[in-house]
């Protein structure tokens, strides 16, 4: 490499030049005017410019792409402070626009570089040159970038998996809740069915009993009339004594009350059994044309105990056609909405039940005079497990299960509320399901 040492002979000793020509690093010396005093073969190869051609020339003329101000500041700093300065490929990927020496991937069209600016101090103690060493970091960078890309892919996949797991958990929770509701429905239906038979014959026996009692009283009255016609004082005294001891007059009037009240009681039991059967739709596990008012009323009766001390229920039913639906599931929806409404009422309030139609849609609206809903909660109401109730009082599944039941019916569940103004939930249902749904 005599020529190289020849061109730089004034700057560096020939042996050092020899070494610098053989290393795989760009080496270039700059004086304090940013003029090139030396550069090695690495620079010749990558810039396409010979040493002789660049010596003494301003660095920025040779490489117009350089960020001039930044390089000047770096070089000035090294001259002034006599400290090393460094820039890595992560900070400035391509300081010099050299083409990539290892085109491994599409990422390495340009050479990624780590550059060091080091002071070359003279015997006098002052800096004569700043030595720029340019290391080709393309391979590391390419691998690093590829790793980063893979990491991002992994992260995306991880996020997607987390999302799916959450969805699965939600779905499982909903399933559990609806299974629980179905089990309760079945239990209720079973109990109702068992009670139905005995209540049936007690009711019918009771009618006979009522008649028999009437007949018995009539018989006693006949005896009394006959006894009164009889002139035997001993017999009359015995009869009067018996009347008094047994308090016949009270017995006669109380018997009538007892019979009437018991009949009313039996009628209520019959109604409750019927409501339980309607509520759980014992006879219809699938899509049927259903009277929603019947569903609403039986649901209301089943949960009456939860509501009666809290709220007056005002019904404002419109003219509803029968709706094709899964009756027992819709009853679950009504139950959730009405119980939520009752829970939202602190002391005493009103729950309005309104129904009606619009085009081919029917709606069931549950409105309450309760506490209302915070605006920031409105968007989360239907999320599984969202609850504002204390631990143990609400699972936060009522609305999410209702939402999916209404969704299954191709309907919508809407909410309107303002804090302090109560809340309105409206279930919108198409009168008929799309054709494919009928047989599912
Ligand atoms: N009518 C309403 N008025 C005010 N807030 C309501 C009303 N209905 C629902 N909410 C709010 O929405 C939340 C979620 O209701 P959701 O029915 O899903 O769960 P929950 O009633 O808390 O528990 P769960 O129904 O599972 O026993 C409730 O905790 C409550 O804050
Ligand atoms: Mg609820």
Tab-separated table of C-alpha atoms and ligand atoms in Angstrom:
chain	number	residue	atom	x	y	z
A	1	UNK	CA	0.000	0.000	0.000
A	2	UNK	CA	2.762	2.408	-0.879
A	3	UNK	CA	0.419	4.738	-2.663
A	4	UNK	CA	-1.811	5.080	0.391
A	5	UNK	CA	1.098	5.655	2.646
A	6	UNK	CA	2.432	8.005	0.030
A	7	UNK	CA	-0.674	10.176	0.066
A	8	UNK	CA	-0.851	10.288	3.831
A	9	UNK	CA	2.797	10.191	4.583
A	10	UNK	CA	2.804	13.624	6.140
A	11	UNK	CA	0.038	12.758	8.574
A	12	UNK	CA	0.641	9.248	9.903
A	13	UNK	CA	3.612	6.902	10.140
A	14	UNK	CA	3.723	4.391	7.277
A	15	UNK	CA	3.292	1.344	9.591
A	16	UNK	CA	0.177	2.778	11.142
A	17	UNK	CA	-1.234	3.553	7.726
A	18	UNK	CA	-0.537	-0.044	6.749
A	19	UNK	CA	-2.565	-1.252	9.727
A	20	UNK	CA	-5.416	1.188	9.118
A	21	UNK	CA	-5.703	0.084	5.490
A	22	UNK	CA	-6.239	-3.500	6.493
A	23	UNK	CA	-8.911	-3.116	9.179
A	24	UNK	CA	-12.601	-3.396	8.570
A	25	UNK	CA	-13.415	0.068	9.874
A	26	UNK	CA	-13.702	3.391	8.153
A	27	UNK	CA	-11.008	5.710	9.484
A	28	UNK	CA	-10.835	9.352	8.620
A	29	UNK	CA	-8.893	12.229	10.148
A	30	UNK	CA	-10.349	15.719	10.252
A	31	UNK	CA	-8.568	18.934	11.080
A	32	UNK	CA	-10.244	21.725	12.974
A	33	UNK	CA	-11.579	23.185	9.693
A	34	UNK	CA	-13.387	19.865	9.002
A	35	UNK	CA	-10.990	19.091	6.177
A	36	UNK	CA	-9.934	15.523	5.468
A	37	UNK	CA	-6.308	14.786	6.353
A	38	UNK	CA	-6.481	11.012	5.890
A	39	UNK	CA	-8.852	8.238	5.044
A	40	UNK	CA	-8.296	4.564	4.701
A	41	UNK	CA	-9.181	2.001	2.073
A	42	UNK	CA	-12.528	1.218	3.751
A	43	UNK	CA	-13.518	4.813	2.982
A	44	UNK	CA	-12.168	4.542	-0.551
A	45	UNK	CA	-14.185	1.398	-1.231
A	46	UNK	CA	-17.445	2.656	0.242
A	47	UNK	CA	-17.321	6.262	-0.993
A	48	UNK	CA	-15.831	5.450	-4.372
A	49	UNK	CA	-13.396	8.303	-3.873
A	50	UNK	CA	-9.653	7.952	-3.827
A	51	UNK	CA	-7.545	9.308	-0.944
A	52	UNK	CA	-5.747	11.778	-3.124
A	53	UNK	CA	-9.023	13.094	-4.427
A	54	UNK	CA	-10.378	13.945	-0.964
A	55	UNK	CA	-7.305	15.026	0.968
A	56	UNK	CA	-7.561	18.625	2.087
A	57	UNK	CA	-11.221	18.866	1.025
A	58	UNK	CA	-14.037	19.975	3.272
A	59	UNK	CA	-15.861	16.917	4.651
A	60	UNK	CA	-19.257	18.409	3.830
A	61	UNK	CA	-18.300	18.889	0.168
A	62	UNK	CA	-17.494	15.225	-0.106
A	63	UNK	CA	-20.591	14.084	1.792
A	64	UNK	CA	-23.311	16.687	1.279
A	65	UNK	CA	-25.799	14.350	3.051
A	66	UNK	CA	-24.061	14.821	6.411
A	67	UNK	CA	-26.004	16.762	9.076
A	68	UNK	CA	-23.512	19.574	8.994
A	69	UNK	CA	-24.355	21.427	12.172
A	70	UNK	CA	-24.509	18.254	14.198
A	71	UNK	CA	-21.135	16.983	12.883
A	72	UNK	CA	-19.502	20.366	13.428
A	73	UNK	CA	-20.732	20.411	17.009
A	74	UNK	CA	-19.449	16.897	17.638
A	75	UNK	CA	-16.026	17.633	16.112
A	76	UNK	CA	-15.716	20.985	17.884
A	77	UNK	CA	-16.585	19.290	21.162
A	78	UNK	CA	-13.827	16.717	20.733
A	79	UNK	CA	-11.292	19.440	19.862
A	80	UNK	CA	-12.272	21.485	22.865
A	81	UNK	CA	-12.788	18.806	25.519
A	82	UNK	CA	-10.396	16.122	24.248
A	83	UNK	CA	-13.082	13.552	25.003
A	84	UNK	CA	-14.437	10.714	22.942
A	85	UNK	CA	-17.839	11.173	21.346
A	86	UNK	CA	-19.985	8.373	20.004
A	87	UNK	CA	-23.077	7.854	17.941
A	88	UNK	CA	-24.756	4.477	17.473
A	89	UNK	CA	-26.863	3.172	14.612
A	90	UNK	CA	-29.927	3.388	16.849
A	91	UNK	CA	-29.442	7.166	17.155
A	92	UNK	CA	-28.320	7.830	13.584
A	93	UNK	CA	-28.713	4.718	11.454
A	94	UNK	CA	-26.808	6.005	8.383
A	95	UNK	CA	-24.451	8.901	9.032
A	96	UNK	CA	-22.646	8.343	5.741
A	97	UNK	CA	-24.771	7.206	2.816
A	98	UNK	CA	-22.833	4.005	2.139
A	99	UNK	CA	-24.576	1.079	0.559
A	100	UNK	CA	-25.006	-1.951	2.787
A	101	UNK	CA	-22.043	-4.247	2.801
A	102	UNK	CA	-24.119	-7.296	3.800
A	103	UNK	CA	-27.421	-7.291	2.039
A	104	UNK	CA	-28.935	-9.994	4.292
A	105	UNK	CA	-32.408	-8.674	4.275
A	106	UNK	CA	-34.260	-5.776	2.721
A	107	UNK	CA	-33.466	-3.881	5.889
A	108	UNK	CA	-29.812	-3.510	5.053
A	109	UNK	CA	-29.836	-1.607	1.779
A	110	UNK	CA	-27.894	1.088	3.548
A	111	UNK	CA	-25.043	0.504	5.933
A	112	UNK	CA	-25.963	0.922	9.596
A	113	UNK	CA	-23.091	2.610	11.368
A	114	UNK	CA	-21.599	3.129	14.803
A	115	UNK	CA	-19.277	6.150	14.682
A	116	UNK	CA	-16.639	7.257	17.148
A	117	UNK	CA	-15.094	10.715	17.247
A	118	UNK	CA	-11.795	10.507	19.094
A	119	UNK	CA	-9.158	13.173	19.718
A	120	UNK	CA	-5.606	12.684	18.372
A	121	UNK	CA	-3.497	14.558	20.858
A	122	UNK	CA	-0.039	15.911	19.968
A	123	UNK	CA	2.994	15.889	22.234
A	124	UNK	CA	2.207	19.552	23.016
A	125	UNK	CA	-1.072	18.413	24.545
A	126	UNK	CA	-3.396	19.984	21.993
A	127	UNK	CA	-5.712	18.080	19.655
A	128	UNK	CA	-4.446	18.019	16.097
A	129	UNK	CA	-7.028	15.852	14.476
A	130	UNK	CA	-10.318	14.268	15.253
A	131	UNK	CA	-10.344	10.645	14.169
A	132	UNK	CA	-13.689	9.329	12.923
A	133	UNK	CA	-14.026	5.557	12.994
A	134	UNK	CA	-17.022	4.135	11.209
A	135	UNK	CA	-18.006	0.588	12.113
A	136	UNK	CA	-20.381	-1.331	9.903
A	137	UNK	CA	-23.215	-2.438	12.219
A	138	UNK	CA	-25.526	-3.626	9.474
A	139	UNK	CA	-25.595	-7.261	10.549
A	140	UNK	CA	-26.262	-6.487	14.194
A	141	UNK	CA	-28.825	-3.888	13.207
A	142	UNK	CA	-30.576	-6.213	10.783
A	143	UNK	CA	-30.753	-8.937	13.407
A	144	UNK	CA	-31.834	-6.468	16.027
A	145	UNK	CA	-34.537	-5.016	13.807
A	146	UNK	CA	-35.717	-8.460	12.798
A	147	UNK	CA	-35.880	-9.408	16.478
A	148	UNK	CA	-37.809	-6.273	17.212
A	149	UNK	CA	-40.217	-7.070	14.410
A	150	UNK	CA	-40.670	-10.616	15.710
A	151	UNK	CA	-41.108	-9.256	19.213
A	152	UNK	CA	-43.828	-6.950	17.994
A	153	UNK	CA	-45.530	-9.856	16.236
A	154	UNK	CA	-45.280	-11.901	19.437
A	155	UNK	CA	-46.640	-9.007	21.456
A	156	UNK	CA	-49.542	-8.623	19.018
A	157	UNK	CA	-50.213	-12.329	19.270
A	158	UNK	CA	-50.004	-12.161	23.043
A	159	UNK	CA	-52.465	-9.278	23.122
A	160	UNK	CA	-54.796	-11.150	20.810
A	161	UNK	CA	-54.559	-14.212	23.038
A	162	UNK	CA	-55.267	-12.149	26.136
A	163	UNK	CA	-58.269	-10.664	24.339
A	164	UNK	CA	-59.515	-14.119	23.392
A	165	UNK	CA	-59.010	-15.419	26.922
A	166	UNK	CA	-61.011	-12.486	28.263
A	167	UNK	CA	-63.733	-13.165	25.721
A	168	UNK	CA	-63.746	-16.818	26.674
A	169	UNK	CA	-64.002	-15.980	30.351
A	170	UNK	CA	-66.874	-13.616	29.640
A	171	UNK	CA	-68.638	-16.183	27.528
A	172	UNK	CA	-68.126	-18.824	30.195
A	173	UNK	CA	-69.481	-16.524	32.895
A	174	UNK	CA	-72.529	-15.758	30.766
A	175	UNK	CA	-73.026	-19.418	30.078
A	176	UNK	CA	-72.828	-20.217	33.778
A	177	UNK	CA	-75.326	-17.500	34.550
A	178	UNK	CA	-77.793	-18.620	31.908
A	179	UNK	CA	-77.334	-22.249	32.938
A	180	UNK	CA	-78.036	-21.217	36.501
A	181	UNK	CA	-81.140	-19.360	35.373
A	182	UNK	CA	-82.236	-22.306	33.266
A	183	UNK	CA	-81.717	-24.615	36.250
A	184	UNK	CA	-83.759	-22.317	38.477
A	185	UNK	CA	-86.438	-22.183	35.789
A	186	UNK	CA	-86.496	-25.969	35.575
A	187	UNK	CA	-86.635	-26.305	39.323
A	188	UNK	CA	-89.483	-23.816	39.488
A	189	UNK	CA	-91.265	-25.613	36.683
A	190	UNK	CA	-90.760	-28.977	38.417
A	191	UNK	CA	-92.056	-27.688	41.743
A	192	UNK	CA	-94.973	-25.983	40.033
A	193	UNK	CA	-95.804	-29.187	38.223
A	194	UNK	CA	-95.718	-31.232	41.446
A	195	UNK	CA	-97.855	-28.729	43.314
A	196	UNK	CA	-100.295	-28.412	40.473
A	197	UNK	CA	-101.878	-31.865	40.927
A	198	UNK	CA	-102.570	-31.776	44.675
A	199	UNK	CA	-103.747	-28.183	44.422
A	200	UNK	CA	-106.064	-29.276	41.639
A	201	UNK	CA	-107.835	-31.946	43.687
A	202	UNK	CA	-107.784	-29.934	46.940
A	203	UNK	CA	-109.508	-27.159	45.022
A	204	UNK	CA	-112.101	-29.429	43.591
A	205	UNK	CA	-112.662	-31.238	46.949
A	206	UNK	CA	-112.981	-27.867	48.513
A	207	UNK	CA	-115.924	-26.953	46.336
A	208	UNK	CA	-117.687	-30.155	47.458
A	209	UNK	CA	-116.730	-29.447	51.074
A	210	UNK	CA	-118.245	-25.985	50.802
A	211	UNK	CA	-121.488	-27.480	49.543
A	212	UNK	CA	-121.509	-30.187	52.237
A	213	UNK	CA	-120.998	-27.617	54.978
A	214	UNK	CA	-123.913	-25.620	53.604
A	215	UNK	CA	-126.029	-28.760	53.622
A	216	UNK	CA	-124.965	-29.583	57.173
A	217	UNK	CA	-125.976	-26.160	58.400
A	218	UNK	CA	-129.253	-26.505	56.637
A	219	UNK	CA	-129.750	-29.859	58.384
A	220	UNK	CA	-128.945	-28.333	61.776
A	221	UNK	CA	-131.384	-25.522	61.090
A	222	UNK	CA	-134.054	-28.087	60.277
A	223	UNK	CA	-133.318	-29.840	63.592
A	224	UNK	CA	-133.588	-26.511	65.366
A	225	UNK	CA	-136.945	-25.699	63.753
A	226	UNK	CA	-138.294	-29.134	64.607
A	227	UNK	CA	-137.025	-28.805	68.204
A	228	UNK	CA	-138.653	-25.382	68.521
A	229	UNK	CA	-142.006	-26.873	67.510
A	230	UNK	CA	-141.539	-29.560	70.149
A	231	UNK	CA	-142.929	-28.649	73.581
A	232	UNK	CA	-140.407	-30.684	75.594
A	233	UNK	CA	-138.571	-28.174	77.879
A	234	UNK	CA	-135.795	-30.636	78.715
A	235	UNK	CA	-134.997	-31.109	75.020
A	236	UNK	CA	-135.021	-27.312	74.410
A	237	UNK	CA	-132.711	-26.711	77.378
A	238	UNK	CA	-130.266	-29.328	76.125
A	239	UNK	CA	-130.292	-27.795	72.689
A	240	UNK	CA	-129.789	-24.252	74.038
A	241	UNK	CA	-126.955	-25.441	76.269
A	242	UNK	CA	-125.281	-27.152	73.344
A	243	UNK	CA	-125.725	-23.991	71.275
A	244	UNK	CA	-124.077	-21.893	73.953
A	245	UNK	CA	-121.247	-24.276	74.770
A	246	UNK	CA	-120.271	-24.647	71.152
A	247	UNK	CA	-121.014	-20.989	70.353
A	248	UNK	CA	-123.062	-22.074	67.392
A	249	UNK	CA	-123.816	-18.573	66.067
A	250	UNK	CA	-120.123	-17.650	65.922
A	251	UNK	CA	-119.250	-21.036	64.434
A	252	UNK	CA	-121.823	-20.556	61.712
A	253	UNK	CA	-120.680	-17.097	60.687
A	254	UNK	CA	-116.960	-17.890	61.076
A	255	UNK	CA	-117.269	-21.070	59.045
A	256	UNK	CA	-118.483	-19.029	56.074
A	257	UNK	CA	-115.489	-16.637	56.404
A	258	UNK	CA	-113.050	-19.516	56.755
A	259	UNK	CA	-114.372	-21.183	53.678
A	260	UNK	CA	-114.248	-17.944	51.656
A	261	UNK	CA	-110.706	-17.061	52.761
A	262	UNK	CA	-109.437	-20.563	52.178
A	263	UNK	CA	-110.903	-20.527	48.704
A	264	UNK	CA	-109.113	-17.219	48.013
A	265	UNK	CA	-105.871	-18.700	49.393
A	266	UNK	CA	-106.221	-21.721	47.166
A	267	UNK	CA	-106.871	-19.484	44.176
A	268	UNK	CA	-103.639	-17.594	44.917
A	269	UNK	CA	-101.676	-20.834	45.148
A	270	UNK	CA	-103.146	-21.857	41.802
A	271	UNK	CA	-102.132	-18.488	40.319
A	272	UNK	CA	-98.586	-18.743	41.691
A	273	UNK	CA	-98.235	-22.223	40.261
A	274	UNK	CA	-99.511	-20.959	36.935
A	275	UNK	CA	-97.091	-17.999	37.044
A	276	UNK	CA	-94.187	-20.278	37.808
A	277	UNK	CA	-95.168	-22.459	34.889
A	278	UNK	CA	-95.529	-19.445	32.590
A	279	UNK	CA	-92.298	-17.912	33.849
A	280	UNK	CA	-90.267	-21.012	33.173
A	281	UNK	CA	-92.213	-21.876	30.041
A	282	UNK	CA	-92.334	-25.470	31.064
A	283	UNK	CA	-93.940	-26.452	27.795
A	284	UNK	CA	-91.804	-24.459	25.367
A	285	UNK	CA	-88.042	-24.714	25.250
A	286	UNK	CA	-87.893	-23.318	21.750
A	287	UNK	CA	-89.051	-20.523	19.483
A	288	UNK	CA	-92.766	-19.934	19.885
A	289	UNK	CA	-95.304	-17.250	19.225
A	290	UNK	CA	-95.687	-15.727	22.671
A	291	UNK	CA	-97.778	-13.136	24.440
A	292	UNK	CA	-95.172	-10.894	26.064
A	293	UNK	CA	-97.705	-9.372	28.466
A	294	UNK	CA	-98.307	-12.788	29.944
A	295	UNK	CA	-94.549	-13.214	30.350
A	296	UNK	CA	-94.226	-9.803	31.984
A	297	UNK	CA	-97.087	-10.470	34.382
A	298	UNK	CA	-95.925	-13.898	35.436
A	299	UNK	CA	-92.379	-12.579	35.918
A	300	UNK	CA	-93.719	-9.735	37.992
A	301	UNK	CA	-95.661	-12.168	40.183
A	302	UNK	CA	-92.677	-14.443	40.667
A	303	UNK	CA	-90.464	-11.566	41.859
A	304	UNK	CA	-93.228	-9.638	43.587
A	305	UNK	CA	-91.669	-10.180	46.996
A	306	UNK	CA	-88.532	-8.311	45.950
A	307	UNK	CA	-90.488	-5.322	44.733
A	308	UNK	CA	-93.644	-4.872	46.733
A	309	UNK	CA	-92.104	-2.922	49.621
A	310	UNK	CA	-90.008	-0.713	47.325
A	311	UNK	CA	-92.076	0.302	44.389
A	312	UNK	CA	-95.479	0.813	42.968
A	313	UNK	CA	-95.686	-0.830	39.557
A	314	UNK	CA	-97.560	1.113	36.900
A	315	UNK	CA	-98.446	-0.851	33.793
A	316	UNK	CA	-98.986	0.923	30.533
A	317	UNK	CA	-99.433	-1.920	28.091
A	318	UNK	CA	-100.024	-1.207	24.415
A	319	UNK	CA	-101.536	-3.487	21.823
A	320	UNK	CA	-98.914	-6.186	21.266
A	321	UNK	CA	-99.017	-8.881	18.635
A	322	UNK	CA	-97.577	-12.260	19.612
A	323	UNK	CA	-93.827	-12.325	19.209
A	324	UNK	CA	-91.680	-15.192	18.025
A	325	UNK	CA	-89.248	-15.775	20.853
A	326	UNK	CA	-87.727	-17.988	23.506
A	327	UNK	CA	-90.260	-17.100	26.182
A	328	UNK	CA	-88.439	-18.243	29.295
A	329	UNK	CA	-85.264	-16.455	28.231
A	330	UNK	CA	-87.110	-13.197	27.624
A	331	UNK	CA	-88.663	-13.576	31.065
A	332	UNK	CA	-85.118	-13.678	32.445
A	333	UNK	CA	-84.476	-10.369	30.707
A	334	UNK	CA	-87.651	-8.820	32.175
A	335	UNK	CA	-86.727	-10.191	35.580
A	336	UNK	CA	-83.216	-8.693	35.463
A	337	UNK	CA	-84.515	-5.303	34.354
A	338	UNK	CA	-87.308	-5.133	36.930
A	339	UNK	CA	-85.091	-6.295	39.814
A	340	UNK	CA	-82.395	-3.782	38.785
A	341	UNK	CA	-85.068	-1.065	38.755
A	342	UNK	CA	-86.196	-2.060	42.244
A	343	UNK	CA	-82.579	-2.087	43.459
A	344	UNK	CA	-82.041	1.413	42.061
A	345	UNK	CA	-84.881	2.741	44.226
A	346	UNK	CA	-83.556	3.594	47.641
A	347	UNK	CA	-86.698	4.055	49.714
A	348	UNK	CA	-89.921	4.174	47.806
A	349	UNK	CA	-90.554	4.753	44.140
A	350	UNK	CA	-92.288	3.750	40.959
A	351	UNK	CA	-91.531	1.261	38.215
A	352	UNK	CA	-93.309	1.839	34.904
A	353	UNK	CA	-93.788	-1.054	32.512
A	354	UNK	CA	-94.631	0.120	29.038
A	355	UNK	CA	-95.100	-1.872	25.845
A	356	UNK	CA	-95.900	-0.969	22.281
A	357	UNK	CA	-95.043	-1.436	18.620
A	358	UNK	CA	-93.204	0.471	15.926
A	359	UNK	CA	-93.271	-0.874	12.370
A	360	UNK	CA	-92.364	-4.554	12.626
A	361	UNK	CA	-90.839	-4.123	16.054
A	362	UNK	CA	-92.263	-4.440	19.522
A	363	UNK	CA	-90.798	-2.863	22.605
A	364	UNK	CA	-90.926	-3.529	26.317
A	365	UNK	CA	-89.774	-0.608	28.431
A	366	UNK	CA	-88.848	-0.734	32.099
A	367	UNK	CA	-88.504	2.718	33.653
A	368	UNK	CA	-87.822	3.548	37.262
A	369	UNK	CA	-87.691	6.567	39.532
A	370	UNK	CA	-84.436	5.328	41.073
A	371	UNK	CA	-80.971	6.785	41.452
A	372	UNK	CA	-80.105	6.810	37.740
A	373	UNK	CA	-76.746	5.930	36.182
A	374	UNK	CA	-73.479	7.906	36.056
A	375	UNK	CA	-72.613	8.876	32.447
A	376	UNK	CA	-69.218	7.163	32.713
A	377	UNK	CA	-70.925	3.912	33.685
A	378	UNK	CA	-73.319	3.949	30.750
A	379	UNK	CA	-70.851	2.443	28.294
A	380	UNK	CA	-69.840	-0.335	30.672
A	381	UNK	CA	-73.280	-1.438	31.881
A	382	UNK	CA	-73.466	-4.441	29.584
A	383	UNK	CA	-69.923	-5.637	30.290
A	384	UNK	CA	-69.848	-8.909	32.180
A	385	UNK	CA	-69.054	-8.396	35.855
A	386	UNK	CA	-69.682	-4.664	35.782
A	387	UNK	CA	-71.499	-3.882	38.994
A	388	UNK	CA	-71.713	-0.973	41.398
A	389	UNK	CA	-73.284	-3.140	44.056
A	390	UNK	CA	-71.325	-4.257	47.111
A	391	UNK	CA	-69.500	-7.574	46.985
A	392	UNK	CA	-71.964	-10.392	47.447
A	393	UNK	CA	-74.958	-8.372	46.271
A	394	UNK	CA	-74.421	-8.180	42.546
A	395	UNK	CA	-72.432	-10.315	40.159
A	396	UNK	CA	-72.716	-7.782	37.360
A	397	UNK	CA	-74.024	-10.428	34.978
A	398	UNK	CA	-77.716	-9.528	34.794
A	399	UNK	CA	-77.420	-6.969	32.025
A	400	UNK	CA	-74.714	-8.766	30.066
A	401	UNK	CA	-76.798	-11.948	29.975
A	402	UNK	CA	-79.877	-9.908	29.049
A	403	UNK	CA	-77.903	-8.208	26.292
A	404	UNK	CA	-76.911	-11.495	24.733
A	405	UNK	CA	-80.433	-12.946	25.034
A	406	UNK	CA	-81.852	-9.893	23.256
A	407	UNK	CA	-79.031	-10.199	20.698
A	408	UNK	CA	-80.008	-13.826	20.099
A	409	UNK	CA	-83.483	-12.513	19.259
A	410	UNK	CA	-81.952	-10.075	16.741
A	411	UNK	CA	-83.159	-7.266	18.950
A	412	UNK	CA	-81.614	-4.306	20.778
A	413	UNK	CA	-81.340	-3.421	24.433
A	414	UNK	CA	-81.171	0.345	24.938
A	415	UNK	CA	-80.586	2.429	28.016
A	416	UNK	CA	-81.207	6.066	28.836
A	417	UNK	CA	-80.439	7.634	32.141
A	418	UNK	CA	-79.232	10.643	34.002
A	419	UNK	CA	-78.058	10.644	37.592
A	420	UNK	CA	-80.979	11.370	39.887
A	421	UNK	CA	-83.489	11.030	37.041
A	422	UNK	CA	-84.082	7.284	37.092
A	423	UNK	CA	-83.259	4.926	34.257
A	424	UNK	CA	-85.091	3.576	31.219
A	425	UNK	CA	-84.230	0.241	29.637
A	426	UNK	CA	-85.961	-0.657	26.381
A	427	UNK	CA	-85.977	-4.097	24.821
A	428	UNK	CA	-86.656	-3.912	21.084
A	429	UNK	CA	-87.633	-7.173	19.408
A	430	UNK	CA	-88.545	-8.022	15.830
A	431	UNK	CA	-92.003	-9.575	15.688
A	432	UNK	CA	-90.659	-12.493	13.649
A	433	UNK	CA	-87.184	-13.985	13.585
A	434	UNK	CA	-85.231	-14.237	10.316
A	435	UNK	CA	-86.184	-17.466	8.525
A	436	UNK	CA	-83.052	-19.459	9.441
A	437	UNK	CA	-83.574	-18.878	13.164
A	438	UNK	CA	-86.998	-20.499	13.401
A	439	UNK	CA	-85.718	-24.038	13.560
A	440	UNK	CA	-82.654	-23.489	15.702
B	1	LIG	N1	-82.295	0.670	36.586
B	1	LIG	C1	-81.050	0.966	36.970
B	1	LIG	N2	-80.770	2.131	37.622
B	1	LIG	C2	-79.520	2.447	38.002
B	1	LIG	N3	-78.437	1.659	37.783
B	1	LIG	C3	-78.643	0.500	37.135
B	1	LIG	C4	-79.945	0.080	36.694
B	1	LIG	N4	-79.821	-1.118	36.096
B	1	LIG	C5	-78.506	-1.449	36.148
B	1	LIG	N5	-77.798	-0.491	36.790
B	1	LIG	C6	-76.345	-0.458	37.028
B	1	LIG	O1	-75.741	-1.417	36.188
B	1	LIG	C7	-74.957	-2.327	36.944
B	1	LIG	C8	-74.947	-3.659	36.263
B	1	LIG	O2	-76.219	-4.250	36.284
B	1	LIG	P1	-76.341	-5.822	36.194
B	1	LIG	O3	-77.772	-6.193	36.273
B	1	LIG	O4	-75.579	-6.290	34.997
B	1	LIG	O5	-75.531	-6.328	37.449
B	1	LIG	P2	-75.952	-6.229	38.980
B	1	LIG	O6	-77.400	-5.877	39.098
B	1	LIG	O7	-74.976	-5.340	39.642
B	1	LIG	O8	-75.707	-7.721	39.458
B	1	LIG	P3	-76.596	-9.010	39.064
B	1	LIG	O9	-77.693	-8.566	38.157
B	1	LIG	O10	-75.631	-9.925	38.384
B	1	LIG	O11	-77.073	-9.525	40.362
B	1	LIG	C9	-75.572	-2.300	38.332
B	1	LIG	O12	-74.641	-2.650	39.327
B	1	LIG	C10	-76.018	-0.843	38.457
B	1	LIG	O13	-74.947	-0.020	38.823
B	2	LIG	MG1	-78.882	-6.938	37.999
